[in-house]
Amino acid sequence: CRSGDGCGVAVPHRSMVTAFGSEPFDIDETFSIFSSLITLAVLNYLAWRFFDNRIAYFEAKIMRDVDKKSYGVLQEQDTQFFSDSFSGSLVKQMGRLRDGFENLADALFFQFVRDTLIVTCILMVLFHEKAMFGWIFLGWVLMFLAFNAVFTYLSYPLYRADADGSSTLSGALADSIGNHATVKAYAREEDERRYIDKLIDASYACRIKAWNMSNLANVFQGILLAGF
């Protein structure tokens, strides 16, 4: 029951072991169990392939709409908005919005939904075999979810600052390179370098804080997993 492909066959596996150990050996029951396992494996494979196909179309359509909507919002702004904003930063933020949706959708459909199905199967088997083990596992799952919810709440401002700093830095670099001729014409290379270095240092500080929080969360997750 450690993977999505196997969580549906835990009970047939137990029945198969019982059939192999029985005296006399029950060939009909064993054949029936193998047939069930093969059927479950085929249905599971077909279901996931259909799921993958539908999700691919769904994500691609939403990402296309995000790009169109983002560009439409930019076009609706007045000229003062563009004079006060880095063009490179705006492009970077559009890309982040599209890529962010893709990462979120992948995590939701291919991790959260899959893990939910696995945990549900495990709970069903445990409550069927030994209710006490089922309650213990359910309590551990709730504690694990609560722990991750707290760390997510604490980590969000750090990752948001990291993303904002990265977007600002990327935009500043793009604009600096695009205006390089103007910078050199007014001999402002050193001022530009100090400005970019300041943004790089700020982005580095935000990234380190976010990654340290992530590493701390991984440590506590490891402790919870080892303890269980």
PDB file of C-alpha atoms in Angstrom:
ATOM      1  CA  CYS A   1       0.000   0.000   0.000  1.00  0.00           C
ATOM      2  CA  ARG A   2       3.022   2.299  -0.505  1.00  0.00           C
ATOM      3  CA  SER A   3       2.040   3.557  -3.954  1.00  0.00           C
ATOM      4  CA  GLY A   4      -1.073   4.534  -5.831  1.00  0.00           C
ATOM      5  CA  ASP A   5      -0.638   1.552  -8.162  1.00  0.00           C
ATOM      6  CA  GLY A   6      -0.703  -0.911  -5.276  1.00  0.00           C
ATOM      7  CA  CYS A   7      -3.154   0.467  -2.755  1.00  0.00           C
ATOM      8  CA  GLY A   8      -6.095  -1.248  -4.421  1.00  0.00           C
ATOM      9  CA  VAL A   9      -4.661  -4.754  -4.133  1.00  0.00           C
ATOM     10  CA  ALA A  10      -3.771  -4.969  -0.419  1.00  0.00           C
ATOM     11  CA  VAL A  11      -6.777  -7.179   0.450  1.00  0.00           C
ATOM     12  CA  PRO A  12      -6.323  -9.525  -2.572  1.00  0.00           C
ATOM     13  CA  HIS A  13      -2.637  -9.904  -1.628  1.00  0.00           C
ATOM     14  CA  ARG A  14      -3.662 -11.007   1.868  1.00  0.00           C
ATOM     15  CA  SER A  15      -6.143 -13.475   0.402  1.00  0.00           C
ATOM     16  CA  MET A  16      -3.470 -14.821  -1.952  1.00  0.00           C
ATOM     17  CA  VAL A  17      -1.046 -15.447   0.914  1.00  0.00           C
ATOM     18  CA  THR A  18      -3.814 -17.236   2.828  1.00  0.00           C
ATOM     19  CA  ALA A  19      -4.635 -19.372  -0.217  1.00  0.00           C
ATOM     20  CA  PHE A  20      -0.978 -20.331  -0.738  1.00  0.00           C
ATOM     21  CA  GLY A  21      -0.680 -21.402   2.891  1.00  0.00           C
ATOM     22  CA  SER A  22      -3.866 -23.427   2.974  1.00  0.00           C
ATOM     23  CA  GLU A  23      -3.982 -27.189   2.960  1.00  0.00           C
ATOM     24  CA  PRO A  24      -4.927 -28.527   0.518  1.00  0.00           C
ATOM     25  CA  PHE A  25      -3.819 -25.902  -2.021  1.00  0.00           C
ATOM     26  CA  ASP A  26      -6.867 -24.157  -3.533  1.00  0.00           C
ATOM     27  CA  ILE A  27      -6.080 -23.664  -7.222  1.00  0.00           C
ATOM     28  CA  ASP A  28      -9.468 -22.129  -8.076  1.00  0.00           C
ATOM     29  CA  GLU A  29      -9.239 -19.440  -5.395  1.00  0.00           C
ATOM     30  CA  THR A  30      -5.653 -18.640  -6.343  1.00  0.00           C
ATOM     31  CA  PHE A  31      -6.608 -18.269 -10.011  1.00  0.00           C
ATOM     32  CA  SER A  32      -9.508 -16.012  -9.028  1.00  0.00           C
ATOM     33  CA  ILE A  33      -7.191 -13.818  -6.940  1.00  0.00           C
ATOM     34  CA  PHE A  34      -4.651 -13.498  -9.766  1.00  0.00           C
ATOM     35  CA  SER A  35      -7.448 -12.563 -12.164  1.00  0.00           C
ATOM     36  CA  SER A  36      -8.615  -9.860  -9.749  1.00  0.00           C
ATOM     37  CA  LEU A  37      -5.076  -8.483  -9.396  1.00  0.00           C
ATOM     38  CA  ILE A  38      -4.562  -8.323 -13.159  1.00  0.00           C
ATOM     39  CA  THR A  39      -7.957  -6.667 -13.654  1.00  0.00           C
ATOM     40  CA  LEU A  40      -7.227  -4.072 -10.966  1.00  0.00           C
ATOM     41  CA  ALA A  41      -3.799  -3.335 -12.475  1.00  0.00           C
ATOM     42  CA  VAL A  42      -5.234  -2.860 -15.973  1.00  0.00           C
ATOM     43  CA  LEU A  43      -8.100  -0.657 -14.756  1.00  0.00           C
ATOM     44  CA  ASN A  44      -5.703   1.385 -12.634  1.00  0.00           C
ATOM     45  CA  TYR A  45      -3.369   1.928 -15.616  1.00  0.00           C
ATOM     46  CA  LEU A  46      -6.200   2.948 -17.944  1.00  0.00           C
ATOM     47  CA  ALA A  47      -7.708   5.282 -15.343  1.00  0.00           C
ATOM     48  CA  TRP A  48      -4.412   7.086 -14.751  1.00  0.00           C
ATOM     49  CA  ARG A  49      -3.690   7.400 -18.477  1.00  0.00           C
ATOM     50  CA  PHE A  50      -7.134   8.936 -19.038  1.00  0.00           C
ATOM     51  CA  PHE A  51      -6.576  11.208 -16.047  1.00  0.00           C
ATOM     52  CA  ASP A  52      -3.163  12.335 -17.381  1.00  0.00           C
ATOM     53  CA  ASN A  53      -4.655  13.099 -20.791  1.00  0.00           C
ATOM     54  CA  ARG A  54      -7.517  15.191 -19.402  1.00  0.00           C
ATOM     55  CA  ILE A  55      -5.249  17.095 -17.014  1.00  0.00           C
ATOM     56  CA  ALA A  56      -2.831  17.924 -19.851  1.00  0.00           C
ATOM     57  CA  TYR A  57      -5.625  19.593 -21.848  1.00  0.00           C
ATOM     58  CA  PHE A  58      -6.969  21.348 -18.737  1.00  0.00           C
ATOM     59  CA  GLU A  59      -3.594  22.807 -17.700  1.00  0.00           C
ATOM     60  CA  ALA A  60      -2.654  23.873 -21.233  1.00  0.00           C
ATOM     61  CA  LYS A  61      -5.993  25.658 -21.695  1.00  0.00           C
ATOM     62  CA  ILE A  62      -5.734  27.517 -18.384  1.00  0.00           C
ATOM     63  CA  MET A  63      -2.103  28.522 -19.055  1.00  0.00           C
ATOM     64  CA  ARG A  64      -3.147  29.872 -22.460  1.00  0.00           C
ATOM     65  CA  ASP A  65      -5.964  31.875 -20.850  1.00  0.00           C
ATOM     66  CA  VAL A  66      -3.597  33.193 -18.152  1.00  0.00           C
ATOM     67  CA  ASP A  67      -1.201  34.505 -20.809  1.00  0.00           C
ATOM     68  CA  LYS A  68      -4.020  36.215 -22.717  1.00  0.00           C
ATOM     69  CA  LYS A  69      -5.573  37.671 -19.574  1.00  0.00           C
ATOM     70  CA  SER A  70      -2.229  38.934 -18.261  1.00  0.00           C
ATOM     71  CA  TYR A  71      -1.430  40.696 -21.509  1.00  0.00           C
ATOM     72  CA  GLY A  72      -4.942  42.151 -21.632  1.00  0.00           C
ATOM     73  CA  VAL A  73      -4.548  43.572 -18.117  1.00  0.00           C
ATOM     74  CA  LEU A  74      -1.226  45.167 -19.087  1.00  0.00           C
ATOM     75  CA  GLN A  75      -2.762  46.771 -22.158  1.00  0.00           C
ATOM     76  CA  GLU A  76      -5.470  48.380 -20.024  1.00  0.00           C
ATOM     77  CA  GLN A  77      -2.934  50.284 -17.877  1.00  0.00           C
ATOM     78  CA  ASP A  78      -2.106  53.931 -18.522  1.00  0.00           C
ATOM     79  CA  THR A  79       1.280  55.169 -19.691  1.00  0.00           C
ATOM     80  CA  GLN A  80       2.307  56.253 -16.165  1.00  0.00           C
ATOM     81  CA  PHE A  81       2.106  52.613 -15.033  1.00  0.00           C
ATOM     82  CA  PHE A  82       4.689  51.570 -17.618  1.00  0.00           C
ATOM     83  CA  SER A  83       6.988  54.493 -16.878  1.00  0.00           C
ATOM     84  CA  ASP A  84       7.029  53.457 -13.198  1.00  0.00           C
ATOM     85  CA  SER A  85       7.511  49.740 -13.848  1.00  0.00           C
ATOM     86  CA  PHE A  86      10.349  47.669 -15.253  1.00  0.00           C
ATOM     87  CA  SER A  87       9.272  46.110 -18.546  1.00  0.00           C
ATOM     88  CA  GLY A  88      11.475  43.105 -17.818  1.00  0.00           C
ATOM     89  CA  SER A  89       9.871  42.677 -14.405  1.00  0.00           C
ATOM     90  CA  LEU A  90       6.391  42.745 -15.930  1.00  0.00           C
ATOM     91  CA  VAL A  91       7.316  40.042 -18.430  1.00  0.00           C
ATOM     92  CA  LYS A  92       8.887  37.987 -15.638  1.00  0.00           C
ATOM     93  CA  GLN A  93       5.755  38.247 -13.511  1.00  0.00           C
ATOM     94  CA  MET A  94       3.593  37.099 -16.416  1.00  0.00           C
ATOM     95  CA  GLY A  95       5.805  34.038 -16.796  1.00  0.00           C
ATOM     96  CA  ARG A  96       5.724  33.371 -13.053  1.00  0.00           C
ATOM     97  CA  LEU A  97       1.924  33.515 -13.029  1.00  0.00           C
ATOM     98  CA  ARG A  98       1.687  30.946 -15.824  1.00  0.00           C
ATOM     99  CA  ASP A  99       4.381  28.655 -14.424  1.00  0.00           C
ATOM    100  CA  GLY A 100       2.965  29.037 -10.912  1.00  0.00           C
ATOM    101  CA  PHE A 101      -0.389  27.697 -12.053  1.00  0.00           C
ATOM    102  CA  GLU A 102       1.289  24.727 -13.746  1.00  0.00           C
ATOM    103  CA  ASN A 103       3.222  23.856 -10.573  1.00  0.00           C
ATOM    104  CA  LEU A 104       0.105  24.253  -8.424  1.00  0.00           C
ATOM    105  CA  ALA A 105      -2.035  22.099 -10.725  1.00  0.00           C
ATOM    106  CA  ASP A 106       0.634  19.377 -10.892  1.00  0.00           C
ATOM    107  CA  ALA A 107       0.969  19.339  -7.105  1.00  0.00           C
ATOM    108  CA  LEU A 108      -2.814  19.222  -6.656  1.00  0.00           C
ATOM    109  CA  PHE A 109      -3.660  16.506  -9.172  1.00  0.00           C
ATOM    110  CA  PHE A 110      -0.537  14.336  -9.147  1.00  0.00           C
ATOM    111  CA  GLN A 111       0.397  14.574  -5.460  1.00  0.00           C
ATOM    112  CA  PHE A 112      -2.525  15.686  -3.302  1.00  0.00           C
ATOM    113  CA  VAL A 113      -5.237  13.680  -5.101  1.00  0.00           C
ATOM    114  CA  ARG A 114      -2.996  10.631  -5.466  1.00  0.00           C
ATOM    115  CA  ASP A 115      -1.855  10.739  -1.832  1.00  0.00           C
ATOM    116  CA  THR A 116      -5.447  11.208  -0.672  1.00  0.00           C
ATOM    117  CA  LEU A 117      -6.483   8.059  -2.532  1.00  0.00           C
ATOM    118  CA  ILE A 118      -3.548   6.122  -1.083  1.00  0.00           C
ATOM    119  CA  VAL A 119      -4.269   7.233   2.485  1.00  0.00           C
ATOM    120  CA  THR A 120      -7.965   6.432   2.035  1.00  0.00           C
ATOM    121  CA  CYS A 121      -7.138   2.912   0.831  1.00  0.00           C
ATOM    122  CA  ILE A 122      -4.739   2.377   3.734  1.00  0.00           C
ATOM    123  CA  LEU A 123      -7.339   3.558   6.247  1.00  0.00           C
ATOM    124  CA  MET A 124      -9.962   1.268   4.758  1.00  0.00           C
ATOM    125  CA  VAL A 125      -7.643  -1.735   5.033  1.00  0.00           C
ATOM    126  CA  LEU A 126      -6.519  -0.865   8.582  1.00  0.00           C
ATOM    127  CA  PHE A 127     -10.049  -0.294   9.884  1.00  0.00           C
ATOM    128  CA  HIS A 128     -11.122  -3.542   8.205  1.00  0.00           C
ATOM    129  CA  GLU A 129      -8.287  -5.545   9.763  1.00  0.00           C
ATOM    130  CA  LYS A 130      -7.727  -3.748  13.105  1.00  0.00           C
ATOM    131  CA  ALA A 131      -9.720  -0.653  14.030  1.00  0.00           C
ATOM    132  CA  MET A 132      -7.161   0.467  16.622  1.00  0.00           C
ATOM    133  CA  PHE A 133      -4.425   0.668  13.958  1.00  0.00           C
ATOM    134  CA  GLY A 134      -6.801   2.639  11.764  1.00  0.00           C
ATOM    135  CA  TRP A 135      -7.430   5.242  14.485  1.00  0.00           C
ATOM    136  CA  ILE A 136      -3.696   5.518  15.229  1.00  0.00           C
ATOM    137  CA  PHE A 137      -2.871   6.063  11.566  1.00  0.00           C
ATOM    138  CA  LEU A 138      -5.734   8.572  11.158  1.00  0.00           C
ATOM    139  CA  GLY A 139      -4.464  10.538  14.168  1.00  0.00           C
ATOM    140  CA  TRP A 140      -0.951  10.595  12.733  1.00  0.00           C
ATOM    141  CA  VAL A 141      -2.272  11.793   9.351  1.00  0.00           C
ATOM    142  CA  LEU A 142      -4.204  14.647  10.987  1.00  0.00           C
ATOM    143  CA  MET A 143      -1.148  15.643  13.022  1.00  0.00           C
ATOM    144  CA  PHE A 144       1.020  15.571   9.868  1.00  0.00           C
ATOM    145  CA  LEU A 145      -1.497  17.766   7.996  1.00  0.00           C
ATOM    146  CA  ALA A 146      -1.695  20.238  10.878  1.00  0.00           C
ATOM    147  CA  PHE A 147       2.097  20.468  11.044  1.00  0.00           C
ATOM    148  CA  ASN A 148       2.363  21.168   7.309  1.00  0.00           C
ATOM    149  CA  ALA A 149      -0.426  23.741   7.459  1.00  0.00           C
ATOM    150  CA  VAL A 150       1.444  25.668  10.169  1.00  0.00           C
ATOM    151  CA  PHE A 151       4.748  25.594   8.261  1.00  0.00           C
ATOM    152  CA  THR A 152       3.007  26.618   5.045  1.00  0.00           C
ATOM    153  CA  TYR A 153       1.472  29.613   6.823  1.00  0.00           C
ATOM    154  CA  LEU A 154       4.871  30.613   8.233  1.00  0.00           C
ATOM    155  CA  SER A 155       6.735  30.001   4.959  1.00  0.00           C
ATOM    156  CA  TYR A 156       4.387  31.856   2.617  1.00  0.00           C
ATOM    157  CA  PRO A 157       5.638  35.414   3.402  1.00  0.00           C
ATOM    158  CA  LEU A 158       9.233  34.257   2.939  1.00  0.00           C
ATOM    159  CA  TYR A 159       8.598  32.609  -0.426  1.00  0.00           C
ATOM    160  CA  ARG A 160       6.500  35.574  -1.538  1.00  0.00           C
ATOM    161  CA  ALA A 161       9.366  37.925  -0.717  1.00  0.00           C
ATOM    162  CA  ASP A 162      11.762  35.606  -2.561  1.00  0.00           C
ATOM    163  CA  ALA A 163       9.534  35.597  -5.667  1.00  0.00           C
ATOM    164  CA  ASP A 164       9.076  39.379  -5.586  1.00  0.00           C
ATOM    165  CA  GLY A 165      12.811  39.925  -5.197  1.00  0.00           C
ATOM    166  CA  SER A 166      13.588  37.558  -8.046  1.00  0.00           C
ATOM    167  CA  SER A 167      11.073  39.280 -10.341  1.00  0.00           C
ATOM    168  CA  THR A 168      12.455  42.719  -9.478  1.00  0.00           C
ATOM    169  CA  LEU A 169      16.024  41.557 -10.071  1.00  0.00           C
ATOM    170  CA  SER A 170      15.179  39.924 -13.413  1.00  0.00           C
ATOM    171  CA  GLY A 171      13.373  43.040 -14.572  1.00  0.00           C
ATOM    172  CA  ALA A 172      16.214  45.317 -13.477  1.00  0.00           C
ATOM    173  CA  LEU A 173      18.759  43.158 -15.293  1.00  0.00           C
ATOM    174  CA  ALA A 174      16.665  43.138 -18.470  1.00  0.00           C
ATOM    175  CA  ASP A 175      16.203  46.898 -18.412  1.00  0.00           C
ATOM    176  CA  SER A 176      19.829  47.545 -17.538  1.00  0.00           C
ATOM    177  CA  ILE A 177      21.027  45.466 -20.473  1.00  0.00           C
ATOM    178  CA  GLY A 178      18.432  47.042 -22.780  1.00  0.00           C
ATOM    179  CA  ASN A 179      19.542  50.548 -21.726  1.00  0.00           C
ATOM    180  CA  HIS A 180      23.233  49.746 -21.683  1.00  0.00           C
ATOM    181  CA  ALA A 181      24.042  52.283 -24.382  1.00  0.00           C
ATOM    182  CA  THR A 182      22.349  55.062 -22.401  1.00  0.00           C
ATOM    183  CA  VAL A 183      24.133  54.044 -19.193  1.00  0.00           C
ATOM    184  CA  LYS A 184      27.522  54.134 -20.902  1.00  0.00           C
ATOM    185  CA  ALA A 185      26.736  57.421 -22.628  1.00  0.00           C
ATOM    186  CA  TYR A 186      26.235  59.112 -19.240  1.00  0.00           C
ATOM    187  CA  ALA A 187      29.086  57.153 -17.572  1.00  0.00           C
ATOM    188  CA  ARG A 188      26.748  55.631 -14.992  1.00  0.00           C
ATOM    189  CA  GLU A 189      28.202  52.110 -15.039  1.00  0.00           C
ATOM    190  CA  GLU A 190      29.278  52.124 -11.389  1.00  0.00           C
ATOM    191  CA  ASP A 191      25.940  53.468 -10.173  1.00  0.00           C
ATOM    192  CA  GLU A 192      24.156  50.804 -12.207  1.00  0.00           C
ATOM    193  CA  ARG A 193      26.452  48.096 -10.854  1.00  0.00           C
ATOM    194  CA  ARG A 194      25.831  49.180  -7.238  1.00  0.00           C
ATOM    195  CA  TYR A 195      22.089  49.210  -7.858  1.00  0.00           C
ATOM    196  CA  ILE A 196      22.109  45.711  -9.371  1.00  0.00           C
ATOM    197  CA  ASP A 197      24.398  44.398  -6.613  1.00  0.00           C
ATOM    198  CA  LYS A 198      21.974  45.730  -4.005  1.00  0.00           C
ATOM    199  CA  LEU A 199      19.083  43.899  -5.659  1.00  0.00           C
ATOM    200  CA  ILE A 200      21.143  40.696  -5.919  1.00  0.00           C
ATOM    201  CA  ASP A 201      22.024  40.823  -2.211  1.00  0.00           C
ATOM    202  CA  ALA A 202      18.380  41.452  -1.271  1.00  0.00           C
ATOM    203  CA  SER A 203      17.219  38.521  -3.433  1.00  0.00           C
ATOM    204  CA  TYR A 204      19.893  36.300  -1.875  1.00  0.00           C
ATOM    205  CA  ALA A 205      18.777  37.175   1.660  1.00  0.00           C
ATOM    206  CA  CYS A 206      15.133  36.409   0.892  1.00  0.00           C
ATOM    207  CA  ARG A 207      16.018  33.132  -0.807  1.00  0.00           C
ATOM    208  CA  ILE A 208      18.174  31.940   2.100  1.00  0.00           C
ATOM    209  CA  LYS A 209      15.381  32.638   4.603  1.00  0.00           C
ATOM    210  CA  ALA A 210      12.834  30.747   2.496  1.00  0.00           C
ATOM    211  CA  TRP A 211      15.127  27.761   1.952  1.00  0.00           C
ATOM    212  CA  ASN A 212      16.076  27.597   5.632  1.00  0.00           C
ATOM    213  CA  MET A 213      12.395  27.434   6.563  1.00  0.00           C
ATOM    214  CA  SER A 214      11.901  24.672   3.991  1.00  0.00           C
ATOM    215  CA  ASN A 215      14.859  22.711   5.374  1.00  0.00           C
ATOM    216  CA  LEU A 216      13.498  23.111   8.904  1.00  0.00           C
ATOM    217  CA  ALA A 217      10.133  21.768   7.768  1.00  0.00           C
ATOM    218  CA  ASN A 218      11.847  18.762   6.150  1.00  0.00           C
ATOM    219  CA  VAL A 219      13.660  18.012   9.429  1.00  0.00           C
ATOM    220  CA  PHE A 220      10.413  17.954  11.412  1.00  0.00           C
ATOM    221  CA  GLN A 221       8.686  15.916   8.703  1.00  0.00           C
ATOM    222  CA  GLY A 222      11.497  13.357   8.917  1.00  0.00           C
ATOM    223  CA  ILE A 223      11.063  13.182  12.694  1.00  0.00           C
ATOM    224  CA  LEU A 224       7.323  12.581  12.308  1.00  0.00           C
ATOM    225  CA  LEU A 225       7.863   9.879   9.682  1.00  0.00           C
ATOM    226  CA  ALA A 226      10.581   8.164  11.735  1.00  0.00           C
ATOM    227  CA  GLY A 227       8.460   8.331  14.863  1.00  0.00           C
ATOM    228  CA  PHE A 228       5.544   6.666  13.141  1.00  0.00           C
TER     229      PHE A 228
END
